[in-house]
Tab-separated table of C-alpha atoms in Angstrom:
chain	number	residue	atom	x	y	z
A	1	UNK	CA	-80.258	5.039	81.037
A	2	UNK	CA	-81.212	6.485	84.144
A	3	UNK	CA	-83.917	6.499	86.621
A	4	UNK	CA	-85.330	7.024	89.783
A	5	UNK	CA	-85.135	3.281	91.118
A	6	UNK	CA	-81.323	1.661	89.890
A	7	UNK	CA	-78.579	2.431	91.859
A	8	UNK	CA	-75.870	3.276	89.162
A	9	UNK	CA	-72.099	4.390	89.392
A	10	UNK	CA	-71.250	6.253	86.406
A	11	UNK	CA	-69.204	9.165	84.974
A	12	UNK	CA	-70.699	12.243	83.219
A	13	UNK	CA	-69.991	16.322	82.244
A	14	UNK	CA	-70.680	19.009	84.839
A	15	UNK	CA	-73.165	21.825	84.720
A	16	UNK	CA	-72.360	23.927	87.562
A	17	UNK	CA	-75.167	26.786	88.779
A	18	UNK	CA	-76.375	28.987	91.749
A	19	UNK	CA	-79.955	28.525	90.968
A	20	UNK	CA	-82.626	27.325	90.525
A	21	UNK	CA	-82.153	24.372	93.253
A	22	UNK	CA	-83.128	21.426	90.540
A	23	UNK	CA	-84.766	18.551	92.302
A	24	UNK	CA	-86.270	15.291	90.337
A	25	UNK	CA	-89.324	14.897	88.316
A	26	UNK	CA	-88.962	18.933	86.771
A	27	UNK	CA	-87.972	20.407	83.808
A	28	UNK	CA	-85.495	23.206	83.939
A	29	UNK	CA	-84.876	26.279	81.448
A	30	UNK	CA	-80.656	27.064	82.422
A	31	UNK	CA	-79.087	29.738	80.387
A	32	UNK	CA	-75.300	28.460	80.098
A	33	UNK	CA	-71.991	30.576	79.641
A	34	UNK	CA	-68.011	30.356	80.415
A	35	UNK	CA	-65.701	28.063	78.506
A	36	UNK	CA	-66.238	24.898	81.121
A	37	UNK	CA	-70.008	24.806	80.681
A	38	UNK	CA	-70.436	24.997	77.109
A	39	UNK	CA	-67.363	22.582	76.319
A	40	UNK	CA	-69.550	20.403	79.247
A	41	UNK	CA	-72.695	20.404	76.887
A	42	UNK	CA	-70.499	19.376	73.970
A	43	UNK	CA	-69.232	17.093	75.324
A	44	UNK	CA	-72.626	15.694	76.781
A	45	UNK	CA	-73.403	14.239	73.171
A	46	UNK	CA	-71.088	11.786	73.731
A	47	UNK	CA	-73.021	10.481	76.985
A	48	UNK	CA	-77.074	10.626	75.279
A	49	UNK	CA	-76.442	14.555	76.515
A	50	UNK	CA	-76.889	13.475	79.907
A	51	UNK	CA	-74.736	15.601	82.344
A	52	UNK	CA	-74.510	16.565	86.329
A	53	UNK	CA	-75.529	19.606	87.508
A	54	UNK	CA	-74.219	20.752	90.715
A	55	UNK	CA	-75.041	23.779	92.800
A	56	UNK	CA	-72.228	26.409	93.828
A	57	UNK	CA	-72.040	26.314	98.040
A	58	UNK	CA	-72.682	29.815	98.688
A	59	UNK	CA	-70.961	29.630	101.928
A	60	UNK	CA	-67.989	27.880	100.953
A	61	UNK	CA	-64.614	30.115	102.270
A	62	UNK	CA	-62.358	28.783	98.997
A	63	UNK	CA	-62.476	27.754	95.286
A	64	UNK	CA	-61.849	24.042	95.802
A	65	UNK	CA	-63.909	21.491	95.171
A	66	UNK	CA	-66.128	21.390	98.435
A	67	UNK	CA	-67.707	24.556	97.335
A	68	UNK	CA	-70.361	22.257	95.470
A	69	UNK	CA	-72.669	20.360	97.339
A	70	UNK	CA	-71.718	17.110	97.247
A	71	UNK	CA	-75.501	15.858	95.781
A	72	UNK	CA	-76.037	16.652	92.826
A	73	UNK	CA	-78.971	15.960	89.920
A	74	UNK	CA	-78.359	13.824	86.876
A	75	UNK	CA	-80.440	15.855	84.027
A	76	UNK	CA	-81.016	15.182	80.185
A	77	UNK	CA	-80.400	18.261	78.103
A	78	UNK	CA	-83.653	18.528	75.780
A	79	UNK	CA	-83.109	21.204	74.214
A	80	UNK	CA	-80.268	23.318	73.380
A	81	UNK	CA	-80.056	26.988	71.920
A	82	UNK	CA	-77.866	29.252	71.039
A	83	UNK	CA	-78.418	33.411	72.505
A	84	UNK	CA	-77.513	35.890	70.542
A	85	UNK	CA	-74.973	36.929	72.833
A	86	UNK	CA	-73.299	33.456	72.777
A	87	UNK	CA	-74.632	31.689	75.545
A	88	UNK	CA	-76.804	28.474	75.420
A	89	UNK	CA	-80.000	28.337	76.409
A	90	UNK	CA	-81.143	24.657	77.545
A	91	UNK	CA	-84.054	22.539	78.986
A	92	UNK	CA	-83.039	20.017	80.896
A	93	UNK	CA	-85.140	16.996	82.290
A	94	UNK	CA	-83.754	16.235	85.958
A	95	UNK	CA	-83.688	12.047	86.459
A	96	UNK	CA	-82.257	11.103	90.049
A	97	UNK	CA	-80.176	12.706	92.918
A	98	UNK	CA	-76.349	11.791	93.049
A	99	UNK	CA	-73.864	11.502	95.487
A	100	UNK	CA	-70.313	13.169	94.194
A	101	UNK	CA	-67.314	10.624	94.562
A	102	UNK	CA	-64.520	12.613	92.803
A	103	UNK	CA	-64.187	14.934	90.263
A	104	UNK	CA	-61.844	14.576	86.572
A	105	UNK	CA	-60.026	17.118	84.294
A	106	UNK	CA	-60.599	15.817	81.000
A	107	UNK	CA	-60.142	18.172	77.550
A	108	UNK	CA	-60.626	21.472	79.310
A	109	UNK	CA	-63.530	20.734	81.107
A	110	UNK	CA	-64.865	18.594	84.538
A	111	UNK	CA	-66.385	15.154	84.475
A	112	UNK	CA	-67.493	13.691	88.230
A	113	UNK	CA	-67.834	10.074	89.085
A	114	UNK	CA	-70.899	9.542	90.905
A	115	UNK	CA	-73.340	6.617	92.334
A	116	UNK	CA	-77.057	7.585	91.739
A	117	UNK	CA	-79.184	7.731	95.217
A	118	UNK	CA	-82.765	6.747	94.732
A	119	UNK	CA	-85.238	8.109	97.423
A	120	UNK	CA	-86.168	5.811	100.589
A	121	UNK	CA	-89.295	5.879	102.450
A	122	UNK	CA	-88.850	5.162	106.126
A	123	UNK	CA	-92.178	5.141	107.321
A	124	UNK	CA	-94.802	4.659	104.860
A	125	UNK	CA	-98.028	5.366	106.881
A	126	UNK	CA	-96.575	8.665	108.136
A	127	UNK	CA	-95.924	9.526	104.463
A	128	UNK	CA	-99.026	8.388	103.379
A	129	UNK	CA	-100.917	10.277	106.492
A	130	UNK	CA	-98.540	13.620	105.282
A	131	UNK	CA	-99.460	13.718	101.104
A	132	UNK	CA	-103.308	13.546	101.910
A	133	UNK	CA	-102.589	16.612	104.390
A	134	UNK	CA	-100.749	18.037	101.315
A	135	UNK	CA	-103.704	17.722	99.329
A	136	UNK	CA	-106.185	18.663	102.067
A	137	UNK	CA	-103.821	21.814	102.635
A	138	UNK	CA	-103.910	22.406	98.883
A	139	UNK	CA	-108.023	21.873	98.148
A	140	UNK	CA	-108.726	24.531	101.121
A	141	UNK	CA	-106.280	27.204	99.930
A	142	UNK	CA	-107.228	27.607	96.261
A	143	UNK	CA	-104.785	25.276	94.880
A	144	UNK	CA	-101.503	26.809	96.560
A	145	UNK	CA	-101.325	29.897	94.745
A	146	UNK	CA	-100.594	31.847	98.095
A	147	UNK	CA	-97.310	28.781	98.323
A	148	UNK	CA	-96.310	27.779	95.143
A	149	UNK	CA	-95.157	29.430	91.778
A	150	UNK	CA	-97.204	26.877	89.580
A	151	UNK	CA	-100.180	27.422	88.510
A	152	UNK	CA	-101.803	23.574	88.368
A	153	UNK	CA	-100.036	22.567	91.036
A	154	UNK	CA	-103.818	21.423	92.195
A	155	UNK	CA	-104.015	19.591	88.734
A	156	UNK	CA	-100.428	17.559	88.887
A	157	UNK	CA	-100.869	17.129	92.685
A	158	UNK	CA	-104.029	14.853	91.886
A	159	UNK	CA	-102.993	13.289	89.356
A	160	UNK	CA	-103.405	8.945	89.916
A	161	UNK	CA	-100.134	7.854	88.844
A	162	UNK	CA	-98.097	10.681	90.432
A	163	UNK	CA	-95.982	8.631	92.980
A	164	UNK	CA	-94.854	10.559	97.202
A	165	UNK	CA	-91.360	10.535	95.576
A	166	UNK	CA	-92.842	12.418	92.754
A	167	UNK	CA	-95.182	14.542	94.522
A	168	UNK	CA	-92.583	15.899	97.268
A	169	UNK	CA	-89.875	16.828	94.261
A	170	UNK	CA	-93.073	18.727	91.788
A	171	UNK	CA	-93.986	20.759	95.093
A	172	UNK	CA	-90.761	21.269	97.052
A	173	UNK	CA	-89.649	23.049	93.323
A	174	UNK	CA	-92.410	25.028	93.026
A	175	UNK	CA	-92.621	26.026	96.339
A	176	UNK	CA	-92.241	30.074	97.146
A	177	UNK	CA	-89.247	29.806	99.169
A	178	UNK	CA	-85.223	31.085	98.757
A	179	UNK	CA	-83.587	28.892	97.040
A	180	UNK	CA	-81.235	28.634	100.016
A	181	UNK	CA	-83.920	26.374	101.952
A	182	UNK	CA	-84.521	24.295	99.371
A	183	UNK	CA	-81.152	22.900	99.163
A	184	UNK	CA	-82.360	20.632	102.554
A	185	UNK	CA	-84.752	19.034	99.723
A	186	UNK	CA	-82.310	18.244	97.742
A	187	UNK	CA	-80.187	16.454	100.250
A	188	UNK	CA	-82.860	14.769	101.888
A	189	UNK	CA	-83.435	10.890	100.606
A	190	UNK	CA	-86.243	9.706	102.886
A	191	UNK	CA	-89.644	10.959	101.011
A	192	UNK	CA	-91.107	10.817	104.723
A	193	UNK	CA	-89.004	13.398	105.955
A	194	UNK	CA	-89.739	15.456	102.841
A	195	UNK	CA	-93.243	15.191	103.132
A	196	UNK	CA	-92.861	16.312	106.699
A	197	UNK	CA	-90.786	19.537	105.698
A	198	UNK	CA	-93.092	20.280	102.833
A	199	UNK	CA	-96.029	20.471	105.082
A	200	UNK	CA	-93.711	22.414	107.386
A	201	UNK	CA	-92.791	24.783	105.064
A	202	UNK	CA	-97.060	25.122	103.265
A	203	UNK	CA	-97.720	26.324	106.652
A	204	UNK	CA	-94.741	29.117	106.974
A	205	UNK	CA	-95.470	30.350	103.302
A	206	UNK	CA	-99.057	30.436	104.461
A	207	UNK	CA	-98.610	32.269	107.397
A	208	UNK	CA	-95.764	34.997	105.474
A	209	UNK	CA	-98.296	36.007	103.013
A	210	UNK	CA	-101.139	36.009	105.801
A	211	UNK	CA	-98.151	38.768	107.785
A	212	UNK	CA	-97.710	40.625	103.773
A	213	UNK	CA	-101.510	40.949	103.394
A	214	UNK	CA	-102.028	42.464	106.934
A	215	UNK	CA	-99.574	44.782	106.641
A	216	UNK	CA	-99.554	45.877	102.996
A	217	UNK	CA	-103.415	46.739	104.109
A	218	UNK	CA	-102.148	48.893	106.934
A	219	UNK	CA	-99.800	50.671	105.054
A	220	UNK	CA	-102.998	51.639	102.277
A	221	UNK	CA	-104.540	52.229	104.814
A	222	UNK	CA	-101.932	54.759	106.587
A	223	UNK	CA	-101.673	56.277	102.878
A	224	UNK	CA	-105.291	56.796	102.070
A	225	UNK	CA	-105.698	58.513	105.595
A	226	UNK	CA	-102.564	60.850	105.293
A	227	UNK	CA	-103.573	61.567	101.618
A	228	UNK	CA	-107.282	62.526	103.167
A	229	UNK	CA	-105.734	64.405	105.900
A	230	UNK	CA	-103.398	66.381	103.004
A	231	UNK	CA	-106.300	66.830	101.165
A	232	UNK	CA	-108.864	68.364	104.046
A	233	UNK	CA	-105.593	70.648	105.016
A	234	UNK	CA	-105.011	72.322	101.721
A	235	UNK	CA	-108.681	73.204	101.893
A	236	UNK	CA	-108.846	74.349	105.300
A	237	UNK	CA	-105.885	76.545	103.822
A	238	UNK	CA	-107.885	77.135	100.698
A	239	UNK	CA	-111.261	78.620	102.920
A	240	UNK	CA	-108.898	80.449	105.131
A	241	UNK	CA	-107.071	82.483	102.460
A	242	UNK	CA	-110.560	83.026	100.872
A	243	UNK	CA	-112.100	84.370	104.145
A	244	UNK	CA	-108.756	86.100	105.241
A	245	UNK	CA	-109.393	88.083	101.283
A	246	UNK	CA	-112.759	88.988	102.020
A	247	UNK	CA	-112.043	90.166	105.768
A	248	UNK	CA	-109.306	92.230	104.165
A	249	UNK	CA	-111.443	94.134	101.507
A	250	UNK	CA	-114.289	94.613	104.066
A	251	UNK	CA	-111.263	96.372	106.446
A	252	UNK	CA	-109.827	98.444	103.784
A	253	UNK	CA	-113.901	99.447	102.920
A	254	UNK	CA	-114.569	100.870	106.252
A	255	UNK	CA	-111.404	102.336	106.769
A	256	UNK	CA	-112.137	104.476	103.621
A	257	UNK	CA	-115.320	105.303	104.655
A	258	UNK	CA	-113.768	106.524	108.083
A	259	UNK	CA	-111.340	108.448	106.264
A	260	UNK	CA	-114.312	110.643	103.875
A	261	UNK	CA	-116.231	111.082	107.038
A	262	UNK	CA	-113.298	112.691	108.624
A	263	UNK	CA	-112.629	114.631	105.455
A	264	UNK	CA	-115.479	116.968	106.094
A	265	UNK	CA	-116.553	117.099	102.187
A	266	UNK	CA	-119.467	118.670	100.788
A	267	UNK	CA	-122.375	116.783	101.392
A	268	UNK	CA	-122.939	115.869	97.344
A	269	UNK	CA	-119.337	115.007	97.020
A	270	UNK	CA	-119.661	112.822	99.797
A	271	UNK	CA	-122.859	111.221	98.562
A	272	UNK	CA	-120.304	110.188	95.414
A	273	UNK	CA	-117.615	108.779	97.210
């Protein structure tokens, strides 16, 4: 019904959520509560339980509509659970980015009119230069597991049929970043451009972890020398009560001794003590 290619103007349910940012060509796991949402997925059945979802602005001063980005994702619920403590837990397949036109009030719930927005390529050499620096970047760092939360990112990056459009969406989602500066992925349209932040953004992750190794080595570092230096002190203090004991006795022996000499005692008696 929908893909990645046809423009398409169209009405469906709304899933509204903070995060993850979904972006096309990934599968989502959403837990879903509040009266709106689930009456949304309901109602989904009657559109092939295809629905919007559209992320909260967090920066947004009121409750009116422009506190949702106006792109959105068109998803497919897959699956659809119900918690124990009431909510719904869903997977949703995400199709195509959308562009919000208005919004509807319809049995309790929201449905948005929207025109689907396929991804352009404005220059395709420079795109084409960019994804074999994304896999270059990727074969001489271990896959990405220093950038991105997937594990076979290396396997899905090389995969022959995987398309830039593709590529940018599997990466830019996986990618260990807030989810606040990933929304510029979602907005974006041109695949050049998001090749061109991804490899932006490969480099800063890089270079973060690079800074978090360095200094979580100092700090064990700092701590293995102050626990060496605590250790050395209490036995300094250890040999120094020791030797102050010993000192002591010796003292108290001679001054005993002193004391018998002094006492003038007959020389047997002496002999004794």
């Amino acid at each position: 019904m929908f893909n990645s290619i046809d423009k398409i103007t169209a009405q469906l349910p709304v899933l509204v959520i903070n995060e993850p940012i979904p972006l096309p060509h990934n599968e989502y796991r959403l837990e879903v509560r509040g009266s709106k949402s689930l009456l949304a997925l309901k109602l989904a059945e009657q559109y092939q339980n295809y629905v919007v979802v559209l992320i909260k602005d967090q920066d947004a001063k009121d409750e009116s509509e422009n506190k949702y980005y106006t792109t959105g994702i068109v998803a497919k619920v897959l699956l659809n659970m119900t918690s124990p403590n009431g909510s719904r837990r869903i997977k949703v397949s995400s199709k195509v980015r959308c562009q919000i036109q208005r919004f509807i009030e319809e049995s309790g719930t929201t449905l948005v009119e929207f025109t689907t927005t396929p991804s352009i390529i404005s220059d395709i050499e420079k795109a084409s230069a960019a994804k074999e620096l994304i896999k270059k970047e990727l074969k001489n760092n271990d896959g990405g597991d220093s950038v991105f939360e997937k594990s076979d990112i290396d396997e899905i990056v090389n995969r022959e049929s995987i398309s830039s459009d593709e590529l940018t969406d599997v990466l830019a989602s996986s990618l260990k970043a807030p989810s606040k500066e990933k929304i510029r992925y979602l907005v974006e349209l041109d695949i050049t451009n998001r090749m061109i932040m991804l490899l932006e953004d490969m480099h800063k992750q890089k270079y973060f972890q690079s800074l978090e190794d360095t200094i979580d080595q100092e700090v064990r570092r700092s701590i293995n020398e102050s626990q060496k230096e605590y250790y050395l002190r209490e036995k300094m203090k250890a040999i120094q009560n020791e030797l102050g004991d010993k000192a002591k006795k010796e003292s108290d022996i001679d001054e005993l001794r002193e004391k018998i000499k002094k006492a003038n005692m007959p020389k047997n008696i002496e002999e004794k003590a």
